[in-house]
JSON list of C-alpha atoms in Angstrom, two decimals:
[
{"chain": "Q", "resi": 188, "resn": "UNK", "atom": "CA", "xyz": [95.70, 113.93, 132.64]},
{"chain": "Q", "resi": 189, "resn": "UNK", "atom": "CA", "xyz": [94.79, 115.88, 129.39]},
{"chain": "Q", "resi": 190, "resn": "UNK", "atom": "CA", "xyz": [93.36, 119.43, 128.83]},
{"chain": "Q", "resi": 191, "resn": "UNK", "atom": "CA", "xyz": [92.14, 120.21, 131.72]},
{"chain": "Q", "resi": 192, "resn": "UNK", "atom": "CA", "xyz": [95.29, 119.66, 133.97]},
{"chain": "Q", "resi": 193, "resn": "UNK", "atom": "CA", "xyz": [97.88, 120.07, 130.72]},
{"chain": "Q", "resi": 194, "resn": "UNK", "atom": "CA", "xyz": [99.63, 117.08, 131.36]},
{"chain": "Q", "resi": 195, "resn": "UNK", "atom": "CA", "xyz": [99.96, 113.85, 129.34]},
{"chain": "Q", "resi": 196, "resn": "UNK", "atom": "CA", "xyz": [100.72, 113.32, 125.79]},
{"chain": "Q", "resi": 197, "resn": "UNK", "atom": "CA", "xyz": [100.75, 116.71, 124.88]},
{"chain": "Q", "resi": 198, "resn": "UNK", "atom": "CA", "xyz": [101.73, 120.06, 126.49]},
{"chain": "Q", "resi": 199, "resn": "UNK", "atom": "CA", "xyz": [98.95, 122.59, 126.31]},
{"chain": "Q", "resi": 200, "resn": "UNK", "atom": "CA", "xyz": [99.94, 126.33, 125.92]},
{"chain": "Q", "resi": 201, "resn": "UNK", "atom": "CA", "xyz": [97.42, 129.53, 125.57]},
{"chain": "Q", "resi": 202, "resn": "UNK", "atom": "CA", "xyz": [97.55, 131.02, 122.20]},
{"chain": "Q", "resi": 203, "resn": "UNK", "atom": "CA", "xyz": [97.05, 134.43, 121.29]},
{"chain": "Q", "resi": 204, "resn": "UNK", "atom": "CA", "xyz": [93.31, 134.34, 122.71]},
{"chain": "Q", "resi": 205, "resn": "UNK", "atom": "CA", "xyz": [93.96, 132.05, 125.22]},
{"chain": "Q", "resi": 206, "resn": "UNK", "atom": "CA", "xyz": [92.68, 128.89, 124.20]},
{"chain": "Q", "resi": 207, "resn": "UNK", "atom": "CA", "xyz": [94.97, 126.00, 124.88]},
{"chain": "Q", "resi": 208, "resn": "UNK", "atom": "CA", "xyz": [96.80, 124.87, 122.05]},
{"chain": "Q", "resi": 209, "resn": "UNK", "atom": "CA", "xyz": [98.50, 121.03, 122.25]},
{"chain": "Q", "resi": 210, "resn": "UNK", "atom": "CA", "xyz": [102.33, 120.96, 121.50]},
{"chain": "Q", "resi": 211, "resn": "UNK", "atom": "CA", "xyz": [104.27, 117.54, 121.13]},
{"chain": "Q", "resi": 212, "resn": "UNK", "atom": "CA", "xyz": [106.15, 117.05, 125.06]},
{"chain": "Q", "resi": 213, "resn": "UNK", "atom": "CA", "xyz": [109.51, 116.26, 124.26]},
{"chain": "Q", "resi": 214, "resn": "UNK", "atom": "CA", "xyz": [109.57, 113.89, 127.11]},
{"chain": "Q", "resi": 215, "resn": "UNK", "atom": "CA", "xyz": [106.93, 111.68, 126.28]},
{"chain": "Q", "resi": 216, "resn": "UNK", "atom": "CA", "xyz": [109.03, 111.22, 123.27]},
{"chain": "Q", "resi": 217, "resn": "UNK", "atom": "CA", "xyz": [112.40, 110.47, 125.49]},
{"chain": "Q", "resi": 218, "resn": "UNK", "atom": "CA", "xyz": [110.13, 107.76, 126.88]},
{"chain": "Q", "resi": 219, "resn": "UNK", "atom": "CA", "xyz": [108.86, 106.26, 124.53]},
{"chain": "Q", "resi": 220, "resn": "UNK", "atom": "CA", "xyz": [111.53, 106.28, 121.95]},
{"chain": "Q", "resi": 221, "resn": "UNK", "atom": "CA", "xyz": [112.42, 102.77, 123.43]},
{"chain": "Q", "resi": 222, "resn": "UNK", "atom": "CA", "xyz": [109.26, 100.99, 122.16]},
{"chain": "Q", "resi": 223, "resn": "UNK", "atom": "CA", "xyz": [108.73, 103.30, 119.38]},
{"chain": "Q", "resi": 224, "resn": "UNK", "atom": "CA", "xyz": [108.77, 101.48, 115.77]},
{"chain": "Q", "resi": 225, "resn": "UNK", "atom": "CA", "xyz": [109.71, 103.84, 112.79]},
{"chain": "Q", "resi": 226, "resn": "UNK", "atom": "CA", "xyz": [106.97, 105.31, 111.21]},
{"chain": "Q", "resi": 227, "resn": "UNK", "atom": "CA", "xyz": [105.63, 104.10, 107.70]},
{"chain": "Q", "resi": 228, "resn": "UNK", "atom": "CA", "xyz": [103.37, 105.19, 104.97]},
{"chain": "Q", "resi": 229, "resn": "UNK", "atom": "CA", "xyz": [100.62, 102.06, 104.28]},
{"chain": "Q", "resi": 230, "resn": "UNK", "atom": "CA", "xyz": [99.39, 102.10, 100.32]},
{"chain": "Q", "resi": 231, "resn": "UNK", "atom": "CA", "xyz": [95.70, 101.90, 100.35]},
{"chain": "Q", "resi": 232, "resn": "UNK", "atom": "CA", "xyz": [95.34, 99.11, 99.55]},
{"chain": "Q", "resi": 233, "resn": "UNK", "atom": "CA", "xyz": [97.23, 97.68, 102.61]},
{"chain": "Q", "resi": 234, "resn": "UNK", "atom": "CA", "xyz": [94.87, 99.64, 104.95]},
{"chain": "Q", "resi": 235, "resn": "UNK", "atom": "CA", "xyz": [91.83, 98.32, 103.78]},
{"chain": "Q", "resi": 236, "resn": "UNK", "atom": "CA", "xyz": [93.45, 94.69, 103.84]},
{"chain": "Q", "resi": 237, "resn": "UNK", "atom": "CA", "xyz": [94.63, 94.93, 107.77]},
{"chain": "Q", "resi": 238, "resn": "UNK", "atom": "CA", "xyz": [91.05, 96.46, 108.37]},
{"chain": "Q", "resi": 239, "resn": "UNK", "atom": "CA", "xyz": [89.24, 94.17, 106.45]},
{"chain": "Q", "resi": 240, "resn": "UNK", "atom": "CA", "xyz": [90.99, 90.58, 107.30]},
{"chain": "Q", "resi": 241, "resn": "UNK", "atom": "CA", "xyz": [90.51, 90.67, 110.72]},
{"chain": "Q", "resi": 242, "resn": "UNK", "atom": "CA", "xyz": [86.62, 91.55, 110.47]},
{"chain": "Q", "resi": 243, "resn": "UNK", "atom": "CA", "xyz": [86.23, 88.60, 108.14]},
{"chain": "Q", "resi": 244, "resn": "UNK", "atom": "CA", "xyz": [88.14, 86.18, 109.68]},
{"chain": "Q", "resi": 245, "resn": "UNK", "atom": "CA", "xyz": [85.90, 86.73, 112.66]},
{"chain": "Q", "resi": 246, "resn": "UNK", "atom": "CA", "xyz": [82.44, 86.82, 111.10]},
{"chain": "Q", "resi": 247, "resn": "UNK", "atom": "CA", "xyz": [82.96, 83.86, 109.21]},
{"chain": "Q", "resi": 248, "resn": "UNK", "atom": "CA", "xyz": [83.83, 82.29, 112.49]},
{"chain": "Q", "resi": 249, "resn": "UNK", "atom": "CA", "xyz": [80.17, 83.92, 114.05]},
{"chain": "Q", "resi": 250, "resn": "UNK", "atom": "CA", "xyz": [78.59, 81.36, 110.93]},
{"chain": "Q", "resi": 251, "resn": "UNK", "atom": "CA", "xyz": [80.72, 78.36, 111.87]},
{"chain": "Q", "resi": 252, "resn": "UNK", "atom": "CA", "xyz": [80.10, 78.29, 115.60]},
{"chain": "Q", "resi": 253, "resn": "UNK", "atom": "CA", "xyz": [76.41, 79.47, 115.21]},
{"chain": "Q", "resi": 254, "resn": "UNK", "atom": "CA", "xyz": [76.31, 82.66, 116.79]},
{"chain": "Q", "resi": 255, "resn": "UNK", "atom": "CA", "xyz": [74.80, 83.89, 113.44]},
{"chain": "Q", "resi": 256, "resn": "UNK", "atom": "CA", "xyz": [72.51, 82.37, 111.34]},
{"chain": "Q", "resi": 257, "resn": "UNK", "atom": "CA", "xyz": [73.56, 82.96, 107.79]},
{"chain": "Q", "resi": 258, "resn": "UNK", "atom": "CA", "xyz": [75.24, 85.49, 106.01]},
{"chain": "Q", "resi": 259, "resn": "UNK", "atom": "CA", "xyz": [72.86, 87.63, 105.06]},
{"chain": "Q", "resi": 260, "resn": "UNK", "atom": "CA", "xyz": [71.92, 88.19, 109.02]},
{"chain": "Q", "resi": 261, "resn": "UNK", "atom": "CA", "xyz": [75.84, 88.82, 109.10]},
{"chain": "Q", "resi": 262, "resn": "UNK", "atom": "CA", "xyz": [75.88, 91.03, 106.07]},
{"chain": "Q", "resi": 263, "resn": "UNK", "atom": "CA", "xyz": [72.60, 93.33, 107.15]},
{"chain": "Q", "resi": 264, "resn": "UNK", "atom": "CA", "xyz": [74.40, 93.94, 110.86]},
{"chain": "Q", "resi": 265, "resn": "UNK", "atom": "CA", "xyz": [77.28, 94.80, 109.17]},
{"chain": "Q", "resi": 266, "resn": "UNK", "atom": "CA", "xyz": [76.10, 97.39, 107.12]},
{"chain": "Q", "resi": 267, "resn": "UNK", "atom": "CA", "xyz": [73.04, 98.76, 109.15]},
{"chain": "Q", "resi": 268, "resn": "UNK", "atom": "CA", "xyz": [74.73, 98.43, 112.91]},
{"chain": "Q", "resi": 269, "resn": "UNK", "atom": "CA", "xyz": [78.45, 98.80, 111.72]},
{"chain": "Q", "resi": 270, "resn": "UNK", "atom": "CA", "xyz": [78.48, 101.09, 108.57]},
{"chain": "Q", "resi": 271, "resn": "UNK", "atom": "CA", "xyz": [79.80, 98.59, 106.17]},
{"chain": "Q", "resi": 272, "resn": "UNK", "atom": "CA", "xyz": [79.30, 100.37, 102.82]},
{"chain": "Q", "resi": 273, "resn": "UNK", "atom": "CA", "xyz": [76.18, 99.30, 101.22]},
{"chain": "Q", "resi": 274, "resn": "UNK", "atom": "CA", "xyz": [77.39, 99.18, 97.82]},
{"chain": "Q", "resi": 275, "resn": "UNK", "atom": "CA", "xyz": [79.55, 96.26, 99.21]},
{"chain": "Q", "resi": 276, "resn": "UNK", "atom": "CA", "xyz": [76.98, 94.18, 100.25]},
{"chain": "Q", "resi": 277, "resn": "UNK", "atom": "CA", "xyz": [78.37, 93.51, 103.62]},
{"chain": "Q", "resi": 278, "resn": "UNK", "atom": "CA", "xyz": [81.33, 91.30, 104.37]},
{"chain": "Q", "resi": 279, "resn": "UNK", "atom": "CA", "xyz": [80.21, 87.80, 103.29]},
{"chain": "Q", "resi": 280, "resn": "UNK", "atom": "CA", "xyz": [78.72, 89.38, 99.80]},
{"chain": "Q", "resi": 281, "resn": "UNK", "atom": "CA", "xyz": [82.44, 91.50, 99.58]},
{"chain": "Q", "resi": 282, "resn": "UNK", "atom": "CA", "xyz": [83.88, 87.84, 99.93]},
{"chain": "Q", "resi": 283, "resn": "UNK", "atom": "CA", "xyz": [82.26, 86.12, 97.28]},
{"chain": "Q", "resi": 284, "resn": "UNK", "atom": "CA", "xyz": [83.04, 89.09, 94.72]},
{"chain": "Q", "resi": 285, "resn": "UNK", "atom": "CA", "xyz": [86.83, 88.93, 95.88]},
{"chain": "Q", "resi": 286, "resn": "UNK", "atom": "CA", "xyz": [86.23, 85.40, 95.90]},
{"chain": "Q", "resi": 287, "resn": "UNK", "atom": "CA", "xyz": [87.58, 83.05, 98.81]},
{"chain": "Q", "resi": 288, "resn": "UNK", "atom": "CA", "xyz": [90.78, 81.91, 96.95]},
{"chain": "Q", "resi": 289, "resn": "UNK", "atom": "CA", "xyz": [91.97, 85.72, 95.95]},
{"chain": "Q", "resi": 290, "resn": "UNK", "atom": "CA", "xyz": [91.22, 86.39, 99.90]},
{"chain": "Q", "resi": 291, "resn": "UNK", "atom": "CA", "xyz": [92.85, 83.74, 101.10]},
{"chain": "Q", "resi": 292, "resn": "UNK", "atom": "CA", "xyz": [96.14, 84.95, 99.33]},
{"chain": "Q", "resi": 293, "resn": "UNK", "atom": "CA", "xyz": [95.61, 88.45, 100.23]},
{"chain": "Q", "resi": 294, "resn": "UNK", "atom": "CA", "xyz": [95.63, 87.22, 104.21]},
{"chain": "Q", "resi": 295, "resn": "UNK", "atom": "CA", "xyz": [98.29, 84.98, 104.27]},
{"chain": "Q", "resi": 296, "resn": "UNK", "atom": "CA", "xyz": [100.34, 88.30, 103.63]},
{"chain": "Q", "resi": 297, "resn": "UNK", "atom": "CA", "xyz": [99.61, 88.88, 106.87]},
{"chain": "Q", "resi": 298, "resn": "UNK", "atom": "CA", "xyz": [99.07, 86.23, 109.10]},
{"chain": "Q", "resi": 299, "resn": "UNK", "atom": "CA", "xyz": [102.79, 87.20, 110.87]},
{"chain": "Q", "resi": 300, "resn": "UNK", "atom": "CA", "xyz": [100.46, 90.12, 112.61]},
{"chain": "Q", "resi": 301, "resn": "UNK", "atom": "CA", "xyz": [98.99, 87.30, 114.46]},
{"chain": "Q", "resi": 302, "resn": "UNK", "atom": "CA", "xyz": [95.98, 85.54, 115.58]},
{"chain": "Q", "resi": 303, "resn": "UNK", "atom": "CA", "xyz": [93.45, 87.90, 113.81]},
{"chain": "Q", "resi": 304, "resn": "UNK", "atom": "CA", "xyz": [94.70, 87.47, 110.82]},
{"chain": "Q", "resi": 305, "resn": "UNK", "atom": "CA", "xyz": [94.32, 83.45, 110.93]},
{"chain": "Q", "resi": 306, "resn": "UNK", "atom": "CA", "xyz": [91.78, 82.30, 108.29]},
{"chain": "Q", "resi": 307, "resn": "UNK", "atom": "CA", "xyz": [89.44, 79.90, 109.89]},
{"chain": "Q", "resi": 308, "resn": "UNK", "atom": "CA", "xyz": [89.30, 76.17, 108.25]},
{"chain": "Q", "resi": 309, "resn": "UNK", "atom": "CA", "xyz": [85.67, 76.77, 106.99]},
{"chain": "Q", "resi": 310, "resn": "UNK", "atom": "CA", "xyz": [87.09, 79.43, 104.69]},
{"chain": "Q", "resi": 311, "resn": "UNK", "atom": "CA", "xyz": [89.99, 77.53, 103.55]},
{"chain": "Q", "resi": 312, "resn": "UNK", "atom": "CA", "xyz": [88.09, 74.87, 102.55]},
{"chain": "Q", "resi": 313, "resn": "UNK", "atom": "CA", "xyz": [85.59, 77.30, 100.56]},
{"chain": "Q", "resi": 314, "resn": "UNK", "atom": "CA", "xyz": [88.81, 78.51, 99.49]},
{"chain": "Q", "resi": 315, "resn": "UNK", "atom": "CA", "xyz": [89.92, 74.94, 98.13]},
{"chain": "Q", "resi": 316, "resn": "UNK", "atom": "CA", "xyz": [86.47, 74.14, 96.75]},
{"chain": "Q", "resi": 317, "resn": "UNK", "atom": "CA", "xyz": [85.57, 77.78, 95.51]},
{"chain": "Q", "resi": 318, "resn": "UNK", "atom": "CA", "xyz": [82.46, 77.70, 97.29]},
{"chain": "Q", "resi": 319, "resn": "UNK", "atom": "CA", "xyz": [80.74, 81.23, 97.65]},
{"chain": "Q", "resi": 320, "resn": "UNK", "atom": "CA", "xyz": [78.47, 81.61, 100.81]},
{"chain": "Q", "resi": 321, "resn": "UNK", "atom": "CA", "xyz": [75.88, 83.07, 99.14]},
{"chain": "Q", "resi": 322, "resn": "UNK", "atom": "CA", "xyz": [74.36, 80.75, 96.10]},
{"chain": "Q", "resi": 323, "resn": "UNK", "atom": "CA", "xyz": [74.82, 81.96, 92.48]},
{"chain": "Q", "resi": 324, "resn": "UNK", "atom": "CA", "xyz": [72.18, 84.20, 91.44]},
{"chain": "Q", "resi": 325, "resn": "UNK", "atom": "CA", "xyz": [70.40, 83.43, 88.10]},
{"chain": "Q", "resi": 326, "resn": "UNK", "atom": "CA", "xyz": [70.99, 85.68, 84.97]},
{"chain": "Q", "resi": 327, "resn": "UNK", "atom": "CA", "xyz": [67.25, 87.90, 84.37]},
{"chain": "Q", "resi": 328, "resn": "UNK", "atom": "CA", "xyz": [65.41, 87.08, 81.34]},
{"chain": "Q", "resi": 329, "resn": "UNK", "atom": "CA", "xyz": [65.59, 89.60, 78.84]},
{"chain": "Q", "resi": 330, "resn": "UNK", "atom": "CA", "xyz": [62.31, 91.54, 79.12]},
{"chain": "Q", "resi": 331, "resn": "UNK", "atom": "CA", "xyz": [61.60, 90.42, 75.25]},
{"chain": "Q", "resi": 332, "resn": "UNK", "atom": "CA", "xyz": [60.54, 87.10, 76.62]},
{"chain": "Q", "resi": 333, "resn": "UNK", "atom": "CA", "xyz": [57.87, 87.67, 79.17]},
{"chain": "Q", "resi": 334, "resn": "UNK", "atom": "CA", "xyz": [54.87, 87.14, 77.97]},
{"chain": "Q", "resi": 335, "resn": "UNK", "atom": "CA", "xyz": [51.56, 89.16, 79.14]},
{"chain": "Q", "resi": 336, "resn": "UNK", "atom": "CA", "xyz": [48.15, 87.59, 79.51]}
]
């Protein structure tokens, strides 16, 4: 299957140098035109959210069965071992700037995609309490009222 034998998905002809080229097979479209859905343009904004829910949902169910230890260790793997964007924080600091309530809105929108897209209990309830998982972080003092030795 594939290049090499020029069968599968695609149909793969020589072009003008000879390099194979892939072409849509007509047949693989007969075949599938029985399970195929209709194709649809996704805003943004929806992307993110079906990428995004599912990867929350289960990291915040790592914390609440223990097979992480807090969400910073969650947040750090995220970001150095997955390529969460840094300027996010990872997923448990992108939660608490969303906030848990907002979130929990934004993926009951899609919990008919199924199980992924179930919010655990533990964040419904920080949902219900608007608890952040990371504590609030304490305004700086304005530099005016150190004082040197």
């Amino acid at each position: 299957m594939g290049k090499k034998n020029g069968l599968g998905f695609w149909r793969y002809k020589e072009d003008s140098k000879g390099k194979p080229k892939k072409e849509e097979d007509a047949a693989v479209d007969d075949l599938l035109a029985s399970v195929n859905q209709p194709k649809r343009d996704f805003s943004d904004d929806e992307i993110i959210a079906r990428m995004m829910i599912p990867m929350i949902n289960e990291v915040v169910r790592c914390l609440e069965e223990g097979i992480i230890a807090s969400p910073a260790e969650a947040d750090m793997a995220l970001v150095y071992g997955l390529g969460f964007p840094p300027f996010h924080g990872g997923a448990f600091r992108w939660l608490d700037t969303q906030g848990s309530a907002k979130y929990l809105d934004m993926a009951q929108q899609y919990q008919h995609l199924g199980p992924l897209y179930e919010v655990p209990e533990g964040l419904r309830n920080k949902a219900r309490h608007n608890e952040p998982y990371y504590p609030p972080v304490e305004p700086a003092r304005p530099v005016g009222s150190l004082k040197t030795a």
